[in-house]
Coordinates of C-alpha atoms and ligand atoms in Angstrom, one line a residue:
M1 CA 0.0 0.0 0.0
C2 CA 2.9 2.3 0.6
G3 CA 5.3 3.5 -2.1
I4 CA 9.1 3.2 -1.7
I5 CA 12.0 4.5 -3.7
G6 CA 15.8 4.5 -3.3
I7 CA 18.7 6.0 -5.3
C8 CA 22.4 5.1 -5.0
G9 CA 24.0 7.5 -7.3
T10 CA 26.8 9.9 -8.4
D11 CA 24.6 13.0 -8.4
F12 CA 22.3 14.4 -5.8
V13 CA 19.2 12.5 -5.0
A14 CA 16.7 14.6 -3.0
E15 CA 14.7 16.1 -5.8
R16 CA 14.7 12.8 -7.7
L17 CA 13.4 11.0 -4.7
I18 CA 10.5 13.5 -4.3
A19 CA 9.7 13.3 -7.9
G20 CA 9.6 9.5 -7.6
L21 CA 7.3 9.9 -4.6
Q22 CA 5.0 11.9 -6.7
R23 CA 4.6 9.0 -9.2
L24 CA 4.1 6.7 -6.2
E25 CA 1.6 8.8 -4.3
Y26 CA -1.3 6.8 -5.8
R27 CA -0.1 3.9 -3.3
G28 CA -0.8 6.1 -0.3
Y29 CA -0.9 9.7 0.9
D30 CA -1.1 9.7 4.6
S31 CA 2.5 11.0 5.0
A32 CA 5.7 11.1 3.1
G33 CA 9.4 11.4 3.8
I34 CA 13.0 11.0 2.6
A35 CA 16.3 10.3 4.1
V36 CA 19.8 11.1 2.5
I37 CA 23.4 10.4 3.5
D38 CA 25.6 13.5 3.5
H39 CA 29.1 13.8 4.8
K40 CA 28.8 10.7 7.0
A41 CA 25.4 11.8 8.5
L42 CA 22.0 10.7 8.0
H43 CA 19.4 13.5 7.4
R44 CA 15.6 12.9 7.3
V45 CA 12.7 15.1 6.5
R46 CA 9.1 14.0 6.9
A47 CA 5.6 15.4 6.9
A48 CA 2.2 14.2 7.7
G49 CA -0.4 14.4 4.9
K50 CA 0.1 14.8 1.1
L51 CA 3.4 15.1 -0.7
E52 CA 3.0 18.8 -1.0
N53 CA 3.5 19.0 2.9
L54 CA 6.9 17.2 2.5
R55 CA 7.8 19.6 -0.3
Q56 CA 7.2 22.6 1.9
S57 CA 9.3 21.0 4.8
Y58 CA 12.0 20.1 2.4
A59 CA 12.1 23.7 0.9
S60 CA 12.4 25.2 4.3
A61 CA 15.2 22.9 5.5
P62 CA 16.8 21.2 2.4
I63 CA 18.8 18.1 2.8
D64 CA 20.7 16.2 0.1
G65 CA 23.2 13.5 -0.7
L66 CA 24.3 10.9 -3.2
T67 CA 22.4 8.0 -1.6
G68 CA 18.8 8.2 -0.2
I69 CA 15.4 6.6 0.2
G70 CA 11.8 7.9 0.1
H71 CA 8.4 6.7 1.2
T72 CA 4.7 7.6 0.7
R73 CA 2.5 6.1 3.4
W74 CA -0.8 4.4 3.6
A75 CA -1.2 4.0 7.4
T76 CA -1.6 0.7 8.9
H77 CA 0.0 0.7 12.3
G78 CA 0.0 4.1 13.9
G79 CA -2.0 7.2 12.8
A80 CA -1.2 9.5 9.9
E81 CA 1.1 11.8 11.9
E82 CA 4.7 12.9 11.3
H83 CA 6.3 10.7 14.0
N84 CA 4.8 7.7 12.3
A85 CA 6.0 8.8 8.8
H86 CA 8.9 6.8 7.1
P87 CA 11.8 6.9 6.9
H88 CA 12.2 5.6 10.4
G89 CA 15.7 5.7 11.7
T90 CA 18.5 6.4 14.2
E91 CA 21.8 8.2 13.6
A92 CA 23.2 5.1 11.9
V93 CA 20.3 3.6 9.9
A94 CA 17.3 4.8 8.0
L95 CA 14.5 2.5 6.6
V96 CA 11.4 2.6 4.5
H97 CA 8.8 -0.3 4.5
N98 CA 5.9 -1.3 2.5
G99 CA 3.8 -4.1 4.1
I100 CA 3.3 -5.4 7.7
I101 CA 5.9 -6.9 10.0
E102 CA 3.3 -9.2 11.8
N103 CA 5.5 -10.3 14.7
F104 CA 6.7 -6.7 15.6
H105 CA 5.2 -6.9 19.1
E106 CA 7.1 -10.1 19.9
L107 CA 10.3 -8.7 18.3
K108 CA 10.0 -5.4 20.4
A109 CA 10.1 -7.5 23.6
T110 CA 13.5 -8.9 22.6
L111 CA 15.1 -5.5 22.3
G112 CA 15.2 -4.2 25.9
D113 CA 16.0 -0.5 26.5
V114 CA 14.9 1.2 23.2
V115 CA 13.2 4.6 23.1
W116 CA 10.4 4.1 20.7
T117 CA 9.5 7.2 18.6
S118 CA 6.5 5.8 16.6
E119 CA 3.6 3.4 16.9
T120 CA 4.6 1.6 13.7
D121 CA 5.5 -2.0 13.2
T122 CA 8.4 -0.8 11.0
E123 CA 10.5 0.8 13.8
V124 CA 11.5 -2.6 15.2
V125 CA 13.4 -3.5 12.1
V126 CA 15.6 -0.3 12.5
H127 CA 16.5 -1.2 16.0
L128 CA 17.1 -4.9 15.2
L129 CA 19.5 -3.7 12.5
E130 CA 21.2 -1.2 14.7
A131 CA 21.8 -3.9 17.4
E132 CA 23.5 -6.0 14.8
L133 CA 25.7 -3.1 13.6
K134 CA 26.7 -2.4 17.2
T135 CA 28.2 -5.9 17.3
G136 CA 30.4 -5.0 14.5
A137 CA 28.4 -6.6 11.8
D138 CA 28.4 -4.8 8.3
P139 CA 25.1 -4.1 6.5
E140 CA 25.1 -7.4 4.7
R141 CA 25.7 -9.5 7.9
A142 CA 23.2 -7.5 9.7
M143 CA 20.5 -8.3 7.1
I144 CA 21.4 -11.9 7.1
R145 CA 20.8 -12.0 10.8
V146 CA 17.6 -9.8 10.9
L147 CA 15.6 -11.0 7.9
P148 CA 14.9 -14.5 9.1
K149 CA 13.3 -13.0 12.3
L150 CA 10.7 -11.0 10.3
E151 CA 7.2 -12.4 9.6
G152 CA 4.7 -11.0 7.3
A153 CA 4.6 -9.5 3.8
F154 CA 7.0 -6.7 3.3
A155 CA 9.4 -4.7 1.2
L156 CA 12.3 -2.9 2.9
L157 CA 14.9 -0.3 1.7
I158 CA 17.7 0.7 4.1
C159 CA 20.6 3.1 4.1
F160 CA 23.4 3.3 6.5
R161 CA 25.4 6.3 7.7
D162 CA 28.7 4.5 7.7
Y163 CA 28.2 2.9 4.3
P164 CA 27.3 6.0 2.2
D165 CA 27.4 4.2 -1.2
T166 CA 25.1 1.3 -0.2
L167 CA 21.4 0.6 -0.2
I168 CA 20.1 -2.6 1.0
A169 CA 16.6 -4.0 -0.1
A170 CA 14.5 -7.0 0.8
R171 CA 11.4 -8.4 -0.6
Q172 CA 9.0 -10.9 1.2
G173 CA 5.6 -10.6 -0.5
S174 CA 5.6 -6.9 -1.5
P175 CA 7.1 -6.1 -4.9
L176 CA 10.4 -4.3 -5.6
A177 CA 11.8 -3.3 -9.0
I178 CA 15.5 -2.5 -9.6
G179 CA 17.1 -0.5 -12.4
Q180 CA 20.4 0.9 -13.5
H181 CA 21.4 3.8 -15.6
H182 CA 24.6 5.7 -16.3
G183 CA 26.4 4.3 -13.3
E184 CA 23.6 4.9 -10.8
S185 CA 21.2 2.3 -9.2
F186 CA 17.5 2.8 -8.6
I187 CA 14.9 0.8 -6.6
G188 CA 11.2 1.2 -6.2
S189 CA 7.8 -0.4 -5.4
D190 CA 7.1 -0.7 -9.1
A191 CA 8.2 0.3 -12.6
V192 CA 6.2 3.5 -12.2
A193 CA 8.6 4.6 -9.5
L194 CA 11.5 4.1 -11.9
S195 CA 10.0 5.6 -15.0
G196 CA 12.3 8.3 -16.3
L197 CA 15.1 6.9 -14.2
A198 CA 15.9 3.5 -15.7
D199 CA 14.8 1.9 -19.0
Q200 CA 15.4 -1.6 -17.9
V201 CA 14.2 -3.2 -14.7
C202 CA 14.2 -6.5 -12.9
Y203 CA 12.1 -7.7 -10.2
L204 CA 13.2 -9.3 -6.9
E205 CA 11.5 -12.6 -6.2
N206 CA 10.0 -13.6 -2.8
G207 CA 12.8 -14.0 -0.3
D208 CA 15.4 -12.0 -2.4
W209 CA 17.4 -9.3 -0.9
A210 CA 19.8 -7.0 -2.7
V211 CA 22.8 -4.8 -2.3
L212 CA 22.9 -1.7 -4.5
K213 CA 25.9 0.4 -5.1
P214 CA 26.1 3.1 -7.7
D215 CA 27.5 0.8 -10.4
T216 CA 26.7 -2.7 -9.1
I217 CA 23.7 -4.7 -8.0
Q218 CA 24.0 -8.0 -6.2
I219 CA 20.9 -10.0 -5.6
F220 CA 20.7 -12.9 -3.1
D221 CA 17.9 -15.4 -2.6
A222 CA 16.4 -16.5 0.7
A223 CA 19.4 -18.9 1.3
N224 CA 21.8 -16.0 0.7
K225 CA 23.1 -17.4 -2.6
T226 CA 23.9 -15.0 -5.3
V227 CA 21.3 -15.1 -8.0
T228 CA 20.5 -13.2 -11.3
R229 CA 17.0 -11.8 -12.2
D230 CA 16.2 -11.0 -15.7
F231 CA 16.0 -7.3 -16.8
V232 CA 13.0 -6.3 -19.0
A233 CA 12.1 -3.0 -20.6
N234 CA 10.5 -0.5 -18.4
T235 CA 7.7 0.6 -20.7
V236 CA 6.0 3.0 -18.3
Q237 CA 6.1 6.5 -19.9
I238 CA 6.2 9.5 -17.6
A239 CA 4.2 11.3 -20.2
G240 CA 1.2 9.0 -19.6
L241 CA 1.2 9.4 -15.8
G242 CA -0.2 13.0 -15.3
K243 CA -3.6 14.6 -15.8
G244 CA -3.0 15.8 -19.3
N245 CA -5.4 18.7 -20.0
Y246 CA -8.0 17.4 -17.6
P247 CA -8.5 18.7 -14.1
H248 CA -8.2 15.2 -12.6
A249 CA -6.4 11.9 -13.5
M250 CA -9.8 10.2 -13.1
L251 CA -11.5 12.3 -15.8
K252 CA -8.5 11.8 -18.1
E253 CA -8.8 7.9 -17.6
I254 CA -12.6 8.0 -18.1
H255 CA -12.0 9.7 -21.5
E256 CA -9.1 7.4 -22.5
Q257 CA -11.6 4.3 -22.4
P258 CA -12.6 4.3 -26.2
G259 CA -8.9 4.3 -27.1
V260 CA -7.6 1.8 -24.5
I261 CA -10.5 -0.6 -25.0
G262 CA -9.6 -0.4 -28.8
D263 CA -6.0 -1.1 -27.9
T264 CA -6.9 -4.1 -25.8
L265 CA -9.2 -5.4 -28.6
H266 CA -6.6 -4.9 -31.2
S267 CA -4.1 -6.9 -29.2
L268 CA -6.5 -9.9 -28.9
I269 CA -8.3 -9.9 -32.3
D270 CA -7.2 -10.6 -35.8
P271 CA -9.1 -7.9 -37.8
K272 CA -8.9 -9.9 -41.1
T273 CA -10.5 -13.1 -39.7
L274 CA -12.5 -11.5 -37.0
M275 CA -11.3 -14.2 -34.7
I276 CA -9.7 -14.0 -31.3
N277 CA -5.9 -14.4 -31.7
W278 CA -4.8 -17.0 -29.1
A279 CA -2.8 -19.6 -31.1
D280 CA -0.5 -20.4 -28.2
Y281 CA -3.2 -20.8 -25.6
P282 CA -3.2 -24.2 -24.0
Q283 CA -6.4 -25.4 -25.5
S284 CA -6.3 -29.0 -24.6
Q285 CA -6.1 -28.1 -20.8
Y286 CA -8.4 -25.2 -20.6
L287 CA -11.3 -26.5 -22.9
R288 CA -11.7 -29.5 -20.7
T289 CA -12.2 -27.4 -17.5
P290 CA -15.2 -28.7 -15.4
L291 CA -15.8 -25.1 -14.1
I292 CA -14.4 -21.7 -14.1
Q293 CA -13.8 -19.9 -11.0
F294 CA -13.3 -16.1 -11.1
T295 CA -11.4 -14.4 -8.2
A296 CA -10.7 -10.7 -7.6
C297 CA -11.2 -7.8 -5.3
G298 CA -13.2 -4.6 -5.5
T299 CA -14.0 -3.2 -9.0
A300 CA -12.0 -6.2 -10.6
Y301 CA -14.5 -8.5 -8.8
Y302 CA -17.4 -6.8 -10.3
A303 CA -15.8 -7.2 -13.8
T304 CA -15.7 -10.9 -13.0
L305 CA -19.4 -10.9 -12.0
V306 CA -20.2 -9.5 -15.6
A307 CA -17.9 -12.2 -17.1
G308 CA -19.8 -15.0 -15.3
Y309 CA -22.9 -14.1 -17.3
W310 CA -20.9 -14.2 -20.5
F311 CA -19.1 -17.5 -19.9
E312 CA -22.3 -19.2 -18.6
Q313 CA -24.3 -18.2 -21.5
L314 CA -21.7 -18.7 -24.3
C315 CA -19.6 -21.6 -23.0
R316 CA -22.3 -23.4 -21.0
I317 CA -19.8 -24.1 -18.2
P318 CA -20.6 -23.9 -14.4
I319 CA -19.2 -20.7 -12.9
R320 CA -18.1 -19.8 -9.5
H321 CA -17.3 -16.3 -8.1
E322 CA -14.9 -15.6 -5.2
M323 CA -13.8 -12.6 -3.4
A324 CA -10.1 -13.1 -3.0
S325 CA -9.9 -12.0 0.6
E326 CA -12.5 -14.8 1.5
M327 CA -11.3 -17.5 -1.0
R328 CA -7.7 -17.5 0.1
Y329 CA -8.7 -18.8 3.6
R330 CA -11.5 -21.2 2.4
D331 CA -11.1 -24.9 2.4
I332 CA -12.3 -24.7 -1.2
V333 CA -12.9 -27.6 -3.6
C334 CA -10.9 -27.4 -6.9
P335 CA -12.2 -30.2 -9.2
Q336 CA -9.3 -31.6 -11.3
N337 CA -8.0 -29.3 -14.1
S338 CA -10.3 -26.6 -13.1
L339 CA -9.6 -23.1 -14.5
G340 CA -9.2 -20.2 -12.2
I341 CA -9.4 -16.6 -13.7
F342 CA -7.8 -14.0 -11.5
V343 CA -8.4 -10.4 -12.4
S344 CA -6.4 -7.3 -11.2
Q345 CA -5.4 -3.9 -12.4
S346 CA -2.2 -3.7 -10.4
G347 CA -1.3 -7.4 -10.3
E348 CA 0.0 -6.8 -6.8
T349 CA -3.2 -7.0 -4.7
M350 CA -2.2 -9.3 -1.9
D351 CA -5.5 -11.1 -1.4
T352 CA -5.7 -11.9 -5.2
M353 CA -2.0 -13.1 -5.2
E354 CA -2.6 -15.3 -2.2
A355 CA -5.9 -16.6 -3.6
M356 CA -4.1 -17.5 -6.9
R357 CA -1.3 -19.3 -5.0
H358 CA -3.9 -21.1 -3.0
W359 CA -5.7 -22.4 -6.3
Q360 CA -2.3 -23.4 -7.7
E361 CA -1.5 -25.4 -4.6
L362 CA -4.9 -27.3 -5.1
G363 CA -3.8 -28.1 -8.6
G364 CA -5.9 -25.6 -10.4
Q365 CA -4.9 -23.9 -13.7
T366 CA -4.6 -20.1 -13.5
T367 CA -5.1 -17.3 -16.0
A368 CA -4.4 -13.7 -14.8
I369 CA -6.1 -10.8 -16.6
V370 CA -3.7 -8.0 -15.5
N371 CA -3.0 -4.4 -16.4
V372 CA 0.5 -4.4 -15.3
P373 CA 2.4 -7.0 -17.3
T374 CA 5.4 -7.2 -15.1
S375 CA 3.4 -7.6 -11.9
S376 CA 3.7 -10.5 -9.5
L377 CA 0.2 -11.9 -10.5
A378 CA 1.3 -11.8 -14.2
R379 CA 4.6 -13.5 -13.5
E380 CA 3.2 -16.3 -11.3
A381 CA 0.0 -17.2 -13.3
H382 CA 0.2 -20.1 -15.7
H383 CA -1.1 -17.7 -18.4
T384 CA -1.6 -14.0 -18.6
I385 CA -3.8 -11.9 -20.7
P386 CA -2.7 -8.2 -20.4
T387 CA -5.2 -5.4 -20.6
L388 CA -3.8 -2.3 -22.3
A389 CA -5.3 0.4 -20.1
G390 CA -2.0 2.0 -19.5
P391 CA -1.1 3.4 -16.2
E392 CA -4.2 3.9 -14.1
I393 CA -3.4 6.7 -11.5
G394 CA -6.9 7.7 -10.3
V395 CA -7.6 5.7 -7.1
A396 CA -11.1 4.9 -8.4
S397 CA -10.7 2.4 -11.1
T398 CA -12.2 3.2 -14.5
K399 CA -10.4 2.4 -17.6
A400 CA -8.9 -0.8 -15.9
F401 CA -12.5 -2.0 -15.3
T402 CA -13.7 -1.7 -18.9
T403 CA -10.6 -3.1 -20.4
Q404 CA -11.0 -6.0 -18.0
L405 CA -14.5 -6.5 -19.3
T406 CA -13.2 -6.3 -22.9
A407 CA -10.5 -9.1 -22.3
L408 CA -13.0 -11.2 -20.4
H409 CA -15.5 -11.0 -23.2
C410 CA -12.9 -11.9 -25.7
L411 CA -11.8 -14.9 -23.7
A412 CA -15.5 -16.1 -23.3
I413 CA -16.0 -15.8 -27.1
W414 CA -12.9 -17.7 -27.8
M415 CA -13.6 -20.5 -25.3
A416 CA -17.1 -20.8 -26.5
E417 CA -16.1 -21.1 -30.2
Q418 CA -13.2 -23.5 -29.5
M419 CA -15.6 -25.7 -27.3
G420 CA -18.1 -25.7 -30.1
S421 CA -20.9 -24.2 -27.9
I422 CA -21.2 -21.3 -30.4
P423 CA -20.7 -21.4 -34.2
K424 CA -17.7 -19.6 -35.8
A425 CA -20.1 -17.2 -37.5
Q426 CA -21.6 -16.0 -34.1
A427 CA -18.1 -15.6 -32.6
Q428 CA -17.1 -13.4 -35.6
S429 CA -20.3 -11.4 -35.4
M430 CA -19.6 -10.8 -31.6
V431 CA -16.1 -9.7 -32.4
A432 CA -17.4 -7.3 -35.0
D433 CA -19.8 -5.8 -32.4
L434 CA -16.8 -5.3 -30.1
L435 CA -14.8 -3.5 -32.8
D436 CA -17.8 -1.3 -33.4
L437 CA -18.1 -0.2 -29.8
S438 CA -15.7 2.8 -29.6
G439 CA -17.8 5.3 -31.4
K440 CA -20.7 4.5 -29.0
L441 CA -18.3 5.0 -26.0
V442 CA -17.3 8.3 -27.3
A443 CA -21.0 9.3 -27.8
A444 CA -21.7 8.3 -24.2
L445 CA -18.9 10.5 -23.0
S446 CA -20.1 13.4 -25.0
I447 CA -23.3 14.1 -23.1
I448 CA -21.4 15.7 -20.2
E449 CA -24.2 18.3 -19.5
D450 CA -26.6 15.4 -18.6
Y451 CA -24.2 14.1 -16.1
K452 CA -23.5 17.5 -14.6
I453 CA -27.2 18.5 -14.2
I454 CA -28.1 15.2 -12.5
A455 CA -25.1 15.3 -10.3
K456 CA -25.8 18.9 -9.2
E457 CA -29.6 18.8 -8.9
V458 CA -30.2 15.2 -7.7
L459 CA -27.1 13.4 -6.4
A460 CA -25.0 15.9 -4.6
P461 CA -27.8 17.1 -2.4
A462 CA -28.9 13.5 -1.7
S463 CA -28.5 11.6 1.6
G464 CA -27.6 8.4 -0.2
V465 CA -28.1 6.8 -3.6
F466 CA -29.4 3.4 -4.7
F467 CA -28.1 1.8 -8.0
L468 CA -30.3 -1.0 -9.3
G469 CA -29.9 -3.3 -12.4
R470 CA -30.7 -6.7 -13.5
G471 CA -28.8 -9.5 -15.2
L472 CA -25.6 -8.3 -16.9
N473 CA -26.0 -4.9 -15.5
Y474 CA -26.4 -5.8 -11.8
P475 CA -22.7 -5.8 -11.4
I476 CA -22.6 -2.3 -13.0
A477 CA -25.0 -1.2 -10.3
L478 CA -22.6 -2.6 -7.8
E479 CA -19.7 -0.7 -9.6
G480 CA -21.7 2.5 -9.7
A481 CA -22.3 2.4 -6.0
L482 CA -18.7 1.7 -5.2
K483 CA -17.5 4.5 -7.5
L484 CA -19.9 7.0 -5.8
K485 CA -18.8 5.9 -2.3
E486 CA -15.1 6.1 -3.1
I487 CA -14.9 9.6 -4.4
T488 CA -18.0 11.3 -2.9
Y489 CA -18.1 9.6 0.6
M490 CA -21.8 9.3 0.2
H491 CA -23.6 6.2 1.2
A492 CA -24.6 4.3 -1.9
E493 CA -25.8 0.7 -2.5
G494 CA -26.0 -1.5 -5.5
Y495 CA -28.8 -4.0 -5.7
P496 CA -30.3 -6.4 -8.1
A497 CA -33.5 -4.6 -9.2
G498 CA -35.7 -7.7 -8.5
E499 CA -34.5 -7.8 -4.8
M500 CA -35.6 -4.4 -4.0
K501 CA -39.1 -5.4 -3.0
H502 CA -37.6 -7.8 -0.5
G503 CA -36.6 -5.0 1.9
P504 CA -34.7 -2.1 0.5
I505 CA -37.8 -0.6 -1.0
A506 CA -38.6 0.6 2.5
L507 CA -35.7 3.2 2.1
V508 CA -37.3 4.7 -1.0
S509 CA -38.0 8.5 -0.5
P510 CA -37.4 11.7 -2.5
E511 CA -34.1 12.2 -0.5
L512 CA -32.7 8.8 -1.7
P513 CA -32.4 8.9 -5.5
V514 CA -32.6 5.6 -7.3
I515 CA -30.5 5.0 -10.5
F516 CA -31.8 2.3 -12.7
I517 CA -29.4 0.8 -15.2
A518 CA -31.9 -0.4 -17.7
P519 CA -31.0 -0.8 -21.4
S520 CA -33.9 -2.3 -23.4
D521 CA -32.7 -5.9 -23.0
R522 CA -34.3 -9.1 -22.2
W523 CA -34.6 -8.0 -18.6
F524 CA -36.2 -4.6 -19.4
S525 CA -39.9 -5.4 -18.9
K526 CA -39.0 -6.7 -15.4
T527 CA -36.8 -3.8 -14.6
F528 CA -39.5 -1.5 -15.9
S529 CA -41.9 -2.9 -13.4
N530 CA -39.5 -2.2 -10.6
I531 CA -39.2 1.4 -11.9
Q532 CA -42.9 1.8 -11.8
E533 CA -42.8 0.4 -8.2
V534 CA -40.5 3.2 -7.1
A535 CA -42.3 5.8 -9.1
A536 CA -45.5 4.8 -7.3
R537 CA -43.8 5.6 -3.9
D538 CA -42.6 9.0 -5.1
G539 CA -39.0 8.0 -5.5
N540 CA -36.5 10.2 -7.2
L541 CA -35.8 8.3 -10.3
I542 CA -32.9 8.4 -12.8
M543 CA -32.7 5.9 -15.7
L544 CA -29.7 5.0 -17.7
T545 CA -31.1 3.6 -20.9
D546 CA -31.4 3.8 -24.7
Q547 CA -33.9 5.1 -27.1
A548 CA -36.4 2.4 -26.7
G549 CA -36.2 2.8 -22.9
T550 CA -36.6 6.5 -23.0
Q551 CA -39.6 6.0 -25.3
A552 CA -41.1 3.5 -22.8
V553 CA -40.9 6.0 -20.1
K554 CA -42.9 8.6 -22.3
E555 CA -45.5 6.1 -23.3
H556 CA -46.2 5.2 -19.7
G557 CA -46.5 8.9 -18.8
L558 CA -43.6 8.7 -16.4
D559 CA -41.5 11.5 -18.0
H560 CA -42.4 13.9 -15.2
K561 CA -41.1 11.4 -12.7
V562 CA -38.1 9.8 -14.4
R563 CA -35.1 11.5 -15.6
C564 CA -33.6 9.6 -18.5
I565 CA -30.0 9.6 -19.7
T566 CA -30.3 8.2 -23.3
L567 CA -27.3 6.2 -24.5
P568 CA -26.5 4.7 -27.8
D569 CA -27.9 1.4 -28.8
V570 CA -25.6 -1.5 -28.2
P571 CA -25.9 -5.3 -28.6
E572 CA -27.1 -6.7 -25.2
T573 CA -24.0 -8.4 -24.3
L574 CA -21.9 -5.3 -24.5
S575 CA -24.1 -3.0 -22.5
P576 CA -22.1 -3.5 -19.2
I577 CA -19.1 -1.9 -21.0
L578 CA -21.1 1.1 -22.4
Y579 CA -23.1 1.6 -19.1
S580 CA -20.0 1.7 -17.0
L581 CA -19.2 5.2 -18.4
P582 CA -22.3 7.0 -17.2
V583 CA -21.9 5.6 -13.7
Q584 CA -18.3 6.7 -13.7
M585 CA -19.3 10.2 -14.9
L586 CA -22.2 10.6 -12.4
A587 CA -19.8 9.7 -9.5
Y588 CA -17.2 12.1 -10.9
E589 CA -19.5 15.0 -11.4
T590 CA -21.1 14.5 -8.0
A591 CA -17.6 14.5 -6.4
V592 CA -16.8 17.8 -8.3
C593 CA -20.0 19.4 -6.9
L594 CA -19.0 18.3 -3.4
G595 CA -15.5 19.6 -3.8
R596 CA -13.9 16.2 -2.9
N597 CA -10.3 15.2 -3.6
I598 CA -11.1 13.0 -6.6
D599 CA -7.8 11.5 -7.4
Q600 CA -6.8 10.9 -3.8
P601 CA -9.9 10.2 -1.8
R602 CA -9.6 9.8 2.0
N603 CA -8.6 6.5 3.5
L604 CA -7.9 4.8 0.2
A605 CA -4.8 3.8 -1.8
K606 CA -4.5 2.5 -5.3
S607 CA -2.8 -0.7 -4.7
V608 CA -3.8 -2.9 -1.7
T609 CA -0.7 -4.8 -0.8
V610 CA -1.6 -5.7 2.8
E611 CA -4.2 -8.2 4.0
Ligands
M6R701 O1 -5.4 -3.7 -8.5 P1 -6.6 -4.5 -8.3 O2 -7.5 -4.4 -9.6 O3 -6.3 -5.9 -7.9 O4 -7.4 -3.8 -7.2 C1 -8.5 -4.3 -6.6 C2 -9.3 -3.3 -5.8 O5 -8.5 -2.8 -4.7 C3 -9.7 -2.1 -6.7 O6 -10.5 -2.4 -7.7 C4 -10.5 -1.1 -5.9 O7 -11.8 -1.6 -5.4 C5 -10.6 0.2 -6.6 N1 -10.3 1.4 -5.7 C6 -12.0 0.5 -7.1 O8 -12.1 1.7 -7.8

């Protein structure tokens, strides 16, 4: 959840560390800090709150050196205050940490007379290392002695006053990427941290630790044997990381969707044959799967709920959905050769990672649908399908979700066609529909005034919001409620429209707007009955629909009670992709009206690498 970065260089590092922290701020923004070594002294500057506060503290008392580390925090142990901000340290050691040292309490008890300066789990590692240094151990020896004592999932980065050209790093669960450029070494939580610093990166594996000097990188495995890790191109472009000409990264990412969905499609489809292009997919194994289990968290989980409808209908296979945080601890049954599909934007979500490892231990096959191709999930899955959303910086996931839907839909079509449950012509026609989608997405994004008016007049003043949908669009109701909660802090609930009469209808009142996601599909007449039920109780109604749905509202004389947002017509199976855009836009415009911090909502972080 936290972001860490380190530079062991030949030029000053402070400004570069702070710039790196800016790229990492999406991982947490409760506090930030840097430590540098200068003339055999360790200097630290830290500040609670956003990175801007650190910049101000740094500007009023600048520090610098050729070796340094930095941290942006999502608080786990200890509040978001300066004394809990990283780097933690003494005069001899400074350390930044991502993850949790689970046995910190027991370890503290072994340390005797230490003056503790924070409530963090991290500080114990500082004192364990210092105790080793005091016995005369050098940094490497100190690491070899301390690392086996630490339990939990973590990434550590440490610098030492008496070894000014050395950084030491360790990975147990939480990722670390290393790069080198022009005689300097760089390390960070991910390739985003190193973009603009290193063109090639390698990733530490679990249990690895490393010694970085300006011109050398030595990597050791858990048994302290020297190992090599392959370098790959760091394809993250700094240019893609900002807000562009938009006021918020989230809005930029919403508007990127027609393009990145197209990119994802073109990476998967042969435009000449209109077939999904998976020549090297392990057909014999996967096509015999007795069931498909989908596992993910948050928005990615909702993408898998949509996918369940597609796979069930097209492939005629039993489907199971699991939330990763639950599944990883379940005594779950994995029938022989079963396929598990694990979906994640970051590919570093701890619960999804552990759920996938659990499935693999049970003998299951694993496919990961991941936006970060170098992530741990992508590297450990048997097969990976990359989504080409590009870096997603807004904490509220938008383009990652719709590209996940796109990839999942392609996989469903491919499997169904390969299994013979749909004819080739049907598969080709569905692919053609997908390729035809981008103009409709652009049209859905062009009706900005509709979203603004409803946000301002209906949603922002409301006490809470209900999102209702049926079938393929029930998960979009869940996603709409999550988006609104995340960036407006309003209470919102997503519900299957047909379930409303079993209790939630008691909440209907003019203060609680109800948003129906209701394209004129096979579920429409049922959903329309639910709309009438809410209208009959003077509910405040909004309907996301198409021309036919808007017409039905008029024909039933409900146009004075229901505000319609009319979207382009799309084939039924693709409506969840299109209808994701208006729910994102409504959440965004409501958050604008309420003056929320849209790209950095309170209490959240982009990548959840703790349990
Ligand atoms: O990186 P992942 O896709 O694995 O992340 C999963 C969730 O943490 C994520 O989707 C979260 O729910 C988003 N903030 C939703 O906007």
